[in-house]
Structures are given as C-alpha cells and as structure tokens.
Amino acid sequence: MEVAAAALGAVFAPRFAGAADPVRQAQTLRWGVDYSATTDPVLARQFDLLVLEPHHARAIAPLRAPGATLLGYISLGEVERGRPYVDALATAGALSAANPNWPDARLVDLRRREWTDLVLDRLIPDILRLGYDGIFIDTMDNAEALEREDPVGNAGMVAAGVTLLRAIRARFPAIRIMLNRGYAVVPGAAGAFDILLGEAVASRWSFVDKRYELTSASDWAWQLDRLQAAKRADPSLTLASLDYWDPQDRRQVAALYERARAAGVSPYVATLALDRLLPERRP
C-alpha cells in the first residue's frame, strides 16, 4: 500500500503546478460544505472550493466548477462507529471514549502507529482515487483537549498530531489540505496545510440552549489571533471561517459574512447539520 499511496500523491502534482492555483491566490475564497448525498450541482458550481463527504456513492465531476477544488472530509481526532475500520482500531487500543457532543464518535489516540498507517495507506488514498483534489481535516483539536484533560495519560498527543500532519504532507506533497482549528498543532505543522479554518468564530450552535448564538468578543478575538498568527508564520496560507446561523435571518447572516471578510477571512455560514449548500444572499 505504501508504494501505491506514494505514487498516487505524485499523480496529483501536475494539477496544482504553476501560477493557476485558485486556493493559494484567492483573497476571498467562495467556499462551502455539504455532507449530504444529494449536493445540488447547480449550487455546487457557484463555489471555488467545496468540502464534501467522500463516502457517498456518487460522481463528483458534476459538482466541480471550472478551476474549482473539491476536498474530501476526513476526521483525524475521532472516528464514527459506523466506519468499517472501527473494530480493528478498538482492538488495537487506538480508540478511547465517545465524544460527549457526538456520541456516535470515538476519540482516537493519535500516538498509535495503527492509526497513522491507516490514514496514510488507506483512508487518504481512497479519497483521492474518487477524484478529490485533497482533504479537509476535522477534529484535530481533540489532541489538545485530551492532553489537557489527562496530561499524564495523554502526554504527547499534540506532538503526535503535528507528526501526523507532516507525514500526510510528505506522503502527498501536491494535494490541497484544509485544517479545521487544531490550533495547538498549527505552529509545529506550519507548511503542512494550505487553508486554516476557524469554526464557530463569530456564531455557533449552543448544545445547551439548542439555538444559534453569537460568540463573545473574547471568543472571536481568541480564534482570530490564532488564525492571524498562522498567517504570519505562513503568508501563503488561506484563512477561512465556518459560522452557524438560521438562513432565514438574512440580515444576521450578511453581518457574519461582512465581519469575517473585514478580518481578512474567507467566510461560509451554514446550518449545524451541514446537509445542504447555502449560497451567500443579500438581506
């Protein structure tokens, strides 16, 4: 598998060579997320970059606008119970407790070689073979949370996250990589990803109150500081944000877009389910 995976990474090199890379050049990236199996092709072709769930059995070519980038979702910090490799990871001791907000997901021990090998030799190559241009990495912030929760038992989790990101870039040097948060691993992994996403920067879903809410000024500043620090370390980095709000409230949605752009971030505003594309609309 290692030889095949390395070859697959090389196959993608010509696609991004030269000066026509839309991800690195775009100042304001029109991007979106849809994890459903019924992505609307008409809406999809309005975006420069799309993050999609790669495990749906479908053709993705109709979803690609000319010059657009399609990224396949991959969770590196936790695994859904329905994935076919869960039992093997559990047997190897690479999984721990369930995510309290998403009970169907088990947390991953990033330090385990079994997980690294699975990611590099199988999971990412499987996504690329479907025609995706790269990957969207989710749940990497679990590394910091686990290490903070148990500094002794989970020691080295953040460092393992950095090692994994660098291993992905080394194995697949030409693919596009978008990282969701994971701010603790960002300094050590500078250059290993092309786009850094701040999730719930200005607004979020409250799991306690069961409603959308604006984040506090300190929460906004905390994420923006980390996004901007990453940009200073890697000026070629694209910054993006994903906020959550009721799409019927067009005035507030427009305000969220405006606030992110004013901060130098490419925004997308969605519902928590992330099950349909929501093009930006004026109030």
Short mmCIF file of C-alpha atoms in Angstrom, two decimals:
data_model
loop_
_atom_site.label_atom_id
_atom_site.label_comp_id
_atom_site.label_asym_id
_atom_site.label_seq_id
_atom_site.Cartn_x
_atom_site.Cartn_y
_atom_site.Cartn_z
CA MET A 1 0.00 0.00 0.00
CA GLU A 2 2.82 2.44 0.73
CA VAL A 3 4.18 2.31 -2.83
CA ALA A 4 0.71 2.80 -4.28
CA ALA A 5 -0.05 5.69 -1.94
CA ALA A 6 3.21 7.44 -2.75
CA ALA A 7 2.54 7.04 -6.45
CA LEU A 8 -0.95 8.43 -6.02
CA GLY A 9 0.47 11.54 -4.37
CA ALA A 10 2.80 12.04 -7.30
CA VAL A 11 -0.05 11.71 -9.81
CA PHE A 12 -1.66 14.82 -8.39
CA ALA A 13 1.43 17.01 -8.72
CA PRO A 14 0.76 18.43 -12.23
CA ARG A 15 -2.78 19.52 -11.36
CA PHE A 16 -1.53 22.21 -8.98
CA ALA A 17 1.73 23.18 -10.64
CA GLY A 18 2.29 26.72 -11.83
CA ALA A 19 0.57 30.01 -11.02
CA ALA A 20 -3.07 29.00 -11.51
CA ASP A 21 -3.71 27.65 -8.00
CA PRO A 22 -7.12 29.12 -7.04
CA VAL A 23 -6.76 28.22 -3.37
CA ARG A 24 -3.47 30.00 -2.76
CA GLN A 25 -4.26 33.02 -4.92
CA ALA A 26 -7.82 33.85 -3.91
CA GLN A 27 -8.08 36.67 -1.41
CA THR A 28 -11.72 35.87 -0.68
CA LEU A 29 -12.45 32.24 -1.37
CA ARG A 30 -16.03 31.29 -2.22
CA TRP A 31 -16.23 28.03 -0.37
CA GLY A 32 -18.86 25.77 1.18
CA VAL A 33 -19.57 22.48 2.95
CA ASP A 34 -22.18 19.82 2.19
CA TYR A 35 -22.05 16.40 3.83
CA SER A 36 -25.28 15.16 2.25
CA ALA A 37 -25.52 12.63 -0.58
CA THR A 38 -27.69 14.96 -2.67
CA THR A 39 -25.49 18.00 -3.27
CA ASP A 40 -27.17 20.30 -5.78
CA PRO A 41 -24.87 20.54 -8.85
CA VAL A 42 -26.19 23.98 -9.79
CA LEU A 43 -25.39 25.37 -6.36
CA ALA A 44 -22.13 23.45 -6.12
CA ARG A 45 -20.73 25.11 -9.24
CA GLN A 46 -21.08 28.52 -7.59
CA PHE A 47 -18.15 27.75 -5.27
CA ASP A 48 -14.38 27.89 -5.74
CA LEU A 49 -13.88 25.19 -3.11
CA LEU A 50 -16.21 22.53 -1.74
CA VAL A 51 -15.82 20.22 1.24
CA LEU A 52 -17.82 17.03 0.71
CA GLU A 53 -18.36 13.69 2.42
CA PRO A 54 -16.42 11.26 0.20
CA HIS A 55 -18.18 8.10 1.33
CA HIS A 56 -21.37 8.76 -0.63
CA ALA A 57 -21.56 6.65 -3.77
CA ARG A 58 -21.81 9.34 -6.46
CA ALA A 59 -19.94 11.07 -9.25
CA ILE A 60 -18.33 14.32 -8.15
CA ALA A 61 -17.40 15.71 -11.58
CA PRO A 62 -20.85 17.38 -11.99
CA LEU A 63 -20.22 19.28 -8.74
CA ARG A 64 -16.98 20.89 -9.89
CA ALA A 65 -16.98 24.41 -11.32
CA PRO A 66 -14.17 25.19 -13.79
CA GLY A 67 -10.98 25.55 -11.78
CA ALA A 68 -12.68 24.65 -8.50
CA THR A 69 -11.15 22.50 -5.76
CA LEU A 70 -13.01 19.58 -4.14
CA LEU A 71 -11.88 18.29 -0.76
CA GLY A 72 -12.96 15.04 0.87
CA TYR A 73 -13.78 15.07 4.58
CA ILE A 74 -11.60 13.07 6.95
CA SER A 75 -11.75 13.05 10.74
CA LEU A 76 -8.34 12.51 12.35
CA GLY A 77 -9.22 13.03 16.02
CA GLU A 78 -12.26 10.76 16.24
CA VAL A 79 -13.98 8.02 14.26
CA GLU A 80 -17.69 7.37 13.75
CA ARG A 81 -18.86 4.00 14.99
CA GLY A 82 -20.19 3.06 11.55
CA ARG A 83 -16.82 3.20 9.82
CA PRO A 84 -15.63 -0.28 8.74
CA TYR A 85 -12.26 0.04 10.49
CA VAL A 86 -13.61 0.92 13.96
CA ASP A 87 -13.45 -2.60 15.36
CA ALA A 88 -9.83 -3.10 14.31
CA LEU A 89 -8.81 0.23 15.85
CA ALA A 90 -10.64 -0.60 19.08
CA THR A 91 -8.94 -3.99 19.28
CA ALA A 92 -5.55 -2.31 18.79
CA GLY A 93 -6.30 0.09 21.64
CA ALA A 94 -6.29 3.14 19.35
CA LEU A 95 -9.76 4.37 20.43
CA SER A 96 -10.94 5.81 23.72
CA ALA A 97 -14.18 7.37 25.00
CA ALA A 98 -17.08 8.70 22.96
CA ASN A 99 -17.32 12.39 22.09
CA PRO A 100 -19.93 13.79 24.54
CA ASN A 101 -21.43 16.08 21.85
CA TRP A 102 -21.40 13.37 19.17
CA PRO A 103 -21.96 10.03 20.99
CA ASP A 104 -21.56 8.01 17.79
CA ALA A 105 -17.91 9.06 17.53
CA ARG A 106 -15.00 7.51 19.42
CA LEU A 107 -11.89 9.57 20.19
CA VAL A 108 -8.64 8.48 18.53
CA ASP A 109 -5.23 8.05 20.14
CA LEU A 110 -3.08 9.94 17.62
CA ARG A 111 0.06 8.37 19.05
CA ARG A 112 -0.82 4.90 17.78
CA ARG A 113 1.02 3.65 14.70
CA GLU A 114 -2.07 1.70 13.64
CA TRP A 115 -3.92 4.98 13.11
CA THR A 116 -1.08 6.66 11.22
CA ASP A 117 -0.72 3.68 8.89
CA LEU A 118 -4.47 3.54 8.25
CA VAL A 119 -4.63 7.25 7.41
CA LEU A 120 -1.62 7.24 5.10
CA ASP A 121 -2.01 3.87 3.43
CA ARG A 122 -5.77 3.60 3.08
CA LEU A 123 -8.02 6.49 4.10
CA ILE A 124 -6.41 9.35 2.17
CA PRO A 125 -5.60 7.27 -0.95
CA ASP A 126 -9.23 6.08 -1.03
CA ILE A 127 -10.43 9.71 -1.05
CA LEU A 128 -8.01 10.75 -3.79
CA ARG A 129 -8.97 7.83 -6.01
CA LEU A 130 -12.52 9.17 -6.08
CA GLY A 131 -11.28 12.31 -7.84
CA TYR A 132 -10.90 14.70 -4.92
CA ASP A 133 -8.11 17.27 -5.04
CA GLY A 134 -7.26 16.90 -1.37
CA ILE A 135 -8.67 16.54 2.11
CA PHE A 136 -10.46 18.52 4.77
CA ILE A 137 -9.07 17.51 8.18
CA ASP A 138 -11.52 17.68 11.08
CA THR A 139 -11.34 17.07 14.87
CA MET A 140 -7.59 17.66 15.20
CA ASP A 141 -8.35 19.96 18.15
CA ASN A 142 -9.20 16.80 20.11
CA ALA A 143 -5.45 16.34 20.62
CA GLU A 144 -5.20 19.45 22.79
CA ALA A 145 -8.42 18.66 24.66
CA LEU A 146 -7.27 15.13 25.51
CA GLU A 147 -3.83 16.26 26.66
CA ARG A 148 -5.36 18.99 28.82
CA GLU A 149 -7.85 16.53 30.33
CA ASP A 150 -5.18 13.97 31.26
CA PRO A 151 -1.66 15.47 30.97
CA VAL A 152 -0.02 12.20 32.03
CA GLY A 153 -2.10 9.56 30.27
CA ASN A 154 -2.41 11.61 27.08
CA ALA A 155 1.06 13.15 27.07
CA GLY A 156 2.41 13.68 23.57
CA MET A 157 -0.98 13.81 21.86
CA VAL A 158 -0.39 17.27 20.37
CA ALA A 159 3.09 16.31 19.20
CA ALA A 160 1.61 13.21 17.58
CA GLY A 161 -0.88 15.41 15.75
CA VAL A 162 1.97 17.52 14.38
CA THR A 163 3.82 14.38 13.28
CA LEU A 164 0.73 13.03 11.53
CA LEU A 165 0.12 16.27 9.61
CA ARG A 166 3.73 16.40 8.49
CA ALA A 167 3.58 12.76 7.46
CA ILE A 168 0.50 13.46 5.34
CA ARG A 169 2.21 16.37 3.59
CA ALA A 170 5.35 14.30 2.99
CA ARG A 171 3.37 11.39 1.53
CA PHE A 172 1.05 13.58 -0.56
CA PRO A 173 3.03 16.77 -1.27
CA ALA A 174 0.79 18.18 -4.01
CA ILE A 175 -2.73 17.72 -2.64
CA ARG A 176 -4.71 20.58 -1.10
CA ILE A 177 -5.14 20.30 2.67
CA MET A 178 -7.63 22.30 4.73
CA LEU A 179 -7.30 22.08 8.52
CA ASN A 180 -10.19 22.80 10.87
CA ARG A 181 -8.94 24.55 14.01
CA GLY A 182 -6.42 22.29 15.75
CA TYR A 183 -4.61 25.43 16.85
CA ALA A 184 -2.28 23.60 19.24
CA VAL A 185 -0.73 21.65 16.35
CA VAL A 186 -0.63 24.59 13.92
CA PRO A 187 2.73 26.12 14.96
CA GLY A 188 4.58 22.82 14.67
CA ALA A 189 2.88 21.90 11.39
CA ALA A 190 3.30 25.20 9.52
CA GLY A 191 3.56 24.48 5.80
CA ALA A 192 1.77 21.13 6.10
CA PHE A 193 -1.62 22.59 5.13
CA ASP A 194 -2.91 25.21 2.69
CA ILE A 195 -6.08 26.52 4.34
CA LEU A 196 -6.76 27.03 8.04
CA LEU A 197 -10.40 27.10 9.12
CA GLY A 198 -11.81 28.74 12.21
CA GLU A 199 -15.09 27.02 13.11
CA ALA A 200 -17.73 28.90 15.11
CA VAL A 201 -15.65 32.08 15.14
CA ALA A 202 -18.50 34.60 15.27
CA SER A 203 -21.53 32.38 15.81
CA ARG A 204 -22.31 28.81 16.83
CA TRP A 205 -24.94 26.32 17.88
CA SER A 206 -25.50 26.10 21.63
CA PHE A 207 -25.86 22.43 22.60
CA VAL A 208 -27.15 23.60 25.98
CA ASP A 209 -29.80 26.09 24.83
CA LYS A 210 -30.48 24.36 21.49
CA ARG A 211 -30.24 27.55 19.45
CA TYR A 212 -27.83 29.59 17.38
CA GLU A 213 -25.94 32.28 19.26
CA LEU A 214 -23.23 34.85 18.68
CA THR A 215 -19.87 34.15 20.26
CA SER A 216 -18.42 36.55 22.81
CA ALA A 217 -15.91 39.23 21.91
CA SER A 218 -13.20 37.24 23.70
CA ASP A 219 -14.06 34.04 21.77
CA TRP A 220 -13.88 35.96 18.49
CA ALA A 221 -10.53 37.50 19.43
CA TRP A 222 -9.12 34.15 20.62
CA GLN A 223 -9.70 32.45 17.27
CA LEU A 224 -8.81 35.44 15.15
CA ASP A 225 -5.49 35.81 16.99
CA ARG A 226 -4.62 32.20 16.21
CA LEU A 227 -5.68 32.46 12.57
CA GLN A 228 -3.61 35.60 12.08
CA ALA A 229 -0.60 34.10 13.86
CA ALA A 230 -0.72 31.14 11.48
CA LYS A 231 -0.87 33.54 8.52
CA ARG A 232 2.19 35.40 9.78
CA ALA A 233 4.07 32.11 10.05
CA ASP A 234 2.98 31.09 6.53
CA PRO A 235 1.97 34.09 4.38
CA SER A 236 0.74 31.78 1.60
CA LEU A 237 -1.90 30.35 3.94
CA THR A 238 -5.58 30.97 3.17
CA LEU A 239 -7.76 31.74 6.20
CA ALA A 240 -11.41 30.68 6.28
CA SER A 241 -14.28 30.66 8.76
CA LEU A 242 -17.35 28.48 9.25
CA ASP A 243 -20.16 30.01 11.29
CA TYR A 244 -23.63 28.70 12.03
CA TRP A 245 -26.92 30.59 11.79
CA ASP A 246 -30.55 30.34 10.70
CA PRO A 247 -30.50 31.02 6.92
CA GLN A 248 -33.90 32.72 7.15
CA ASP A 249 -32.30 35.51 9.17
CA ARG A 250 -30.61 37.07 6.15
CA ARG A 251 -29.63 40.28 7.90
CA GLN A 252 -27.60 38.46 10.57
CA VAL A 253 -26.11 36.05 8.03
CA ALA A 254 -24.97 39.02 5.93
CA ALA A 255 -23.44 40.61 9.03
CA LEU A 256 -21.47 37.42 9.72
CA TYR A 257 -20.07 37.39 6.19
CA GLU A 258 -19.14 41.07 6.40
CA ARG A 259 -17.41 40.70 9.77
CA ALA A 260 -15.25 37.79 8.61
CA ARG A 261 -14.21 39.47 5.38
CA ALA A 262 -13.28 42.64 7.24
CA ALA A 263 -10.90 40.49 9.31
CA GLY A 264 -9.25 39.03 6.21
CA VAL A 265 -11.03 35.67 6.40
CA SER A 266 -13.00 33.82 3.69
CA PRO A 267 -16.38 33.01 5.29
CA TYR A 268 -19.13 30.44 4.92
CA VAL A 269 -22.31 30.47 7.02
CA ALA A 270 -24.31 27.25 7.35
CA THR A 271 -26.76 25.36 9.50
CA LEU A 272 -25.37 22.94 12.09
CA ALA A 273 -26.40 19.91 10.01
CA LEU A 274 -24.17 20.93 7.07
CA ASP A 275 -26.50 18.95 4.85
CA ARG A 276 -27.09 21.49 2.06
CA LEU A 277 -25.26 24.30 0.35
CA LEU A 278 -26.30 27.81 1.28
CA PRO A 279 -25.02 30.43 -1.21
CA GLU A 280 -24.48 33.88 0.21
CA ARG A 281 -27.53 36.12 -0.21
CA ARG A 282 -28.09 39.76 0.49
CA PRO A 283 -30.64 40.72 3.19
#
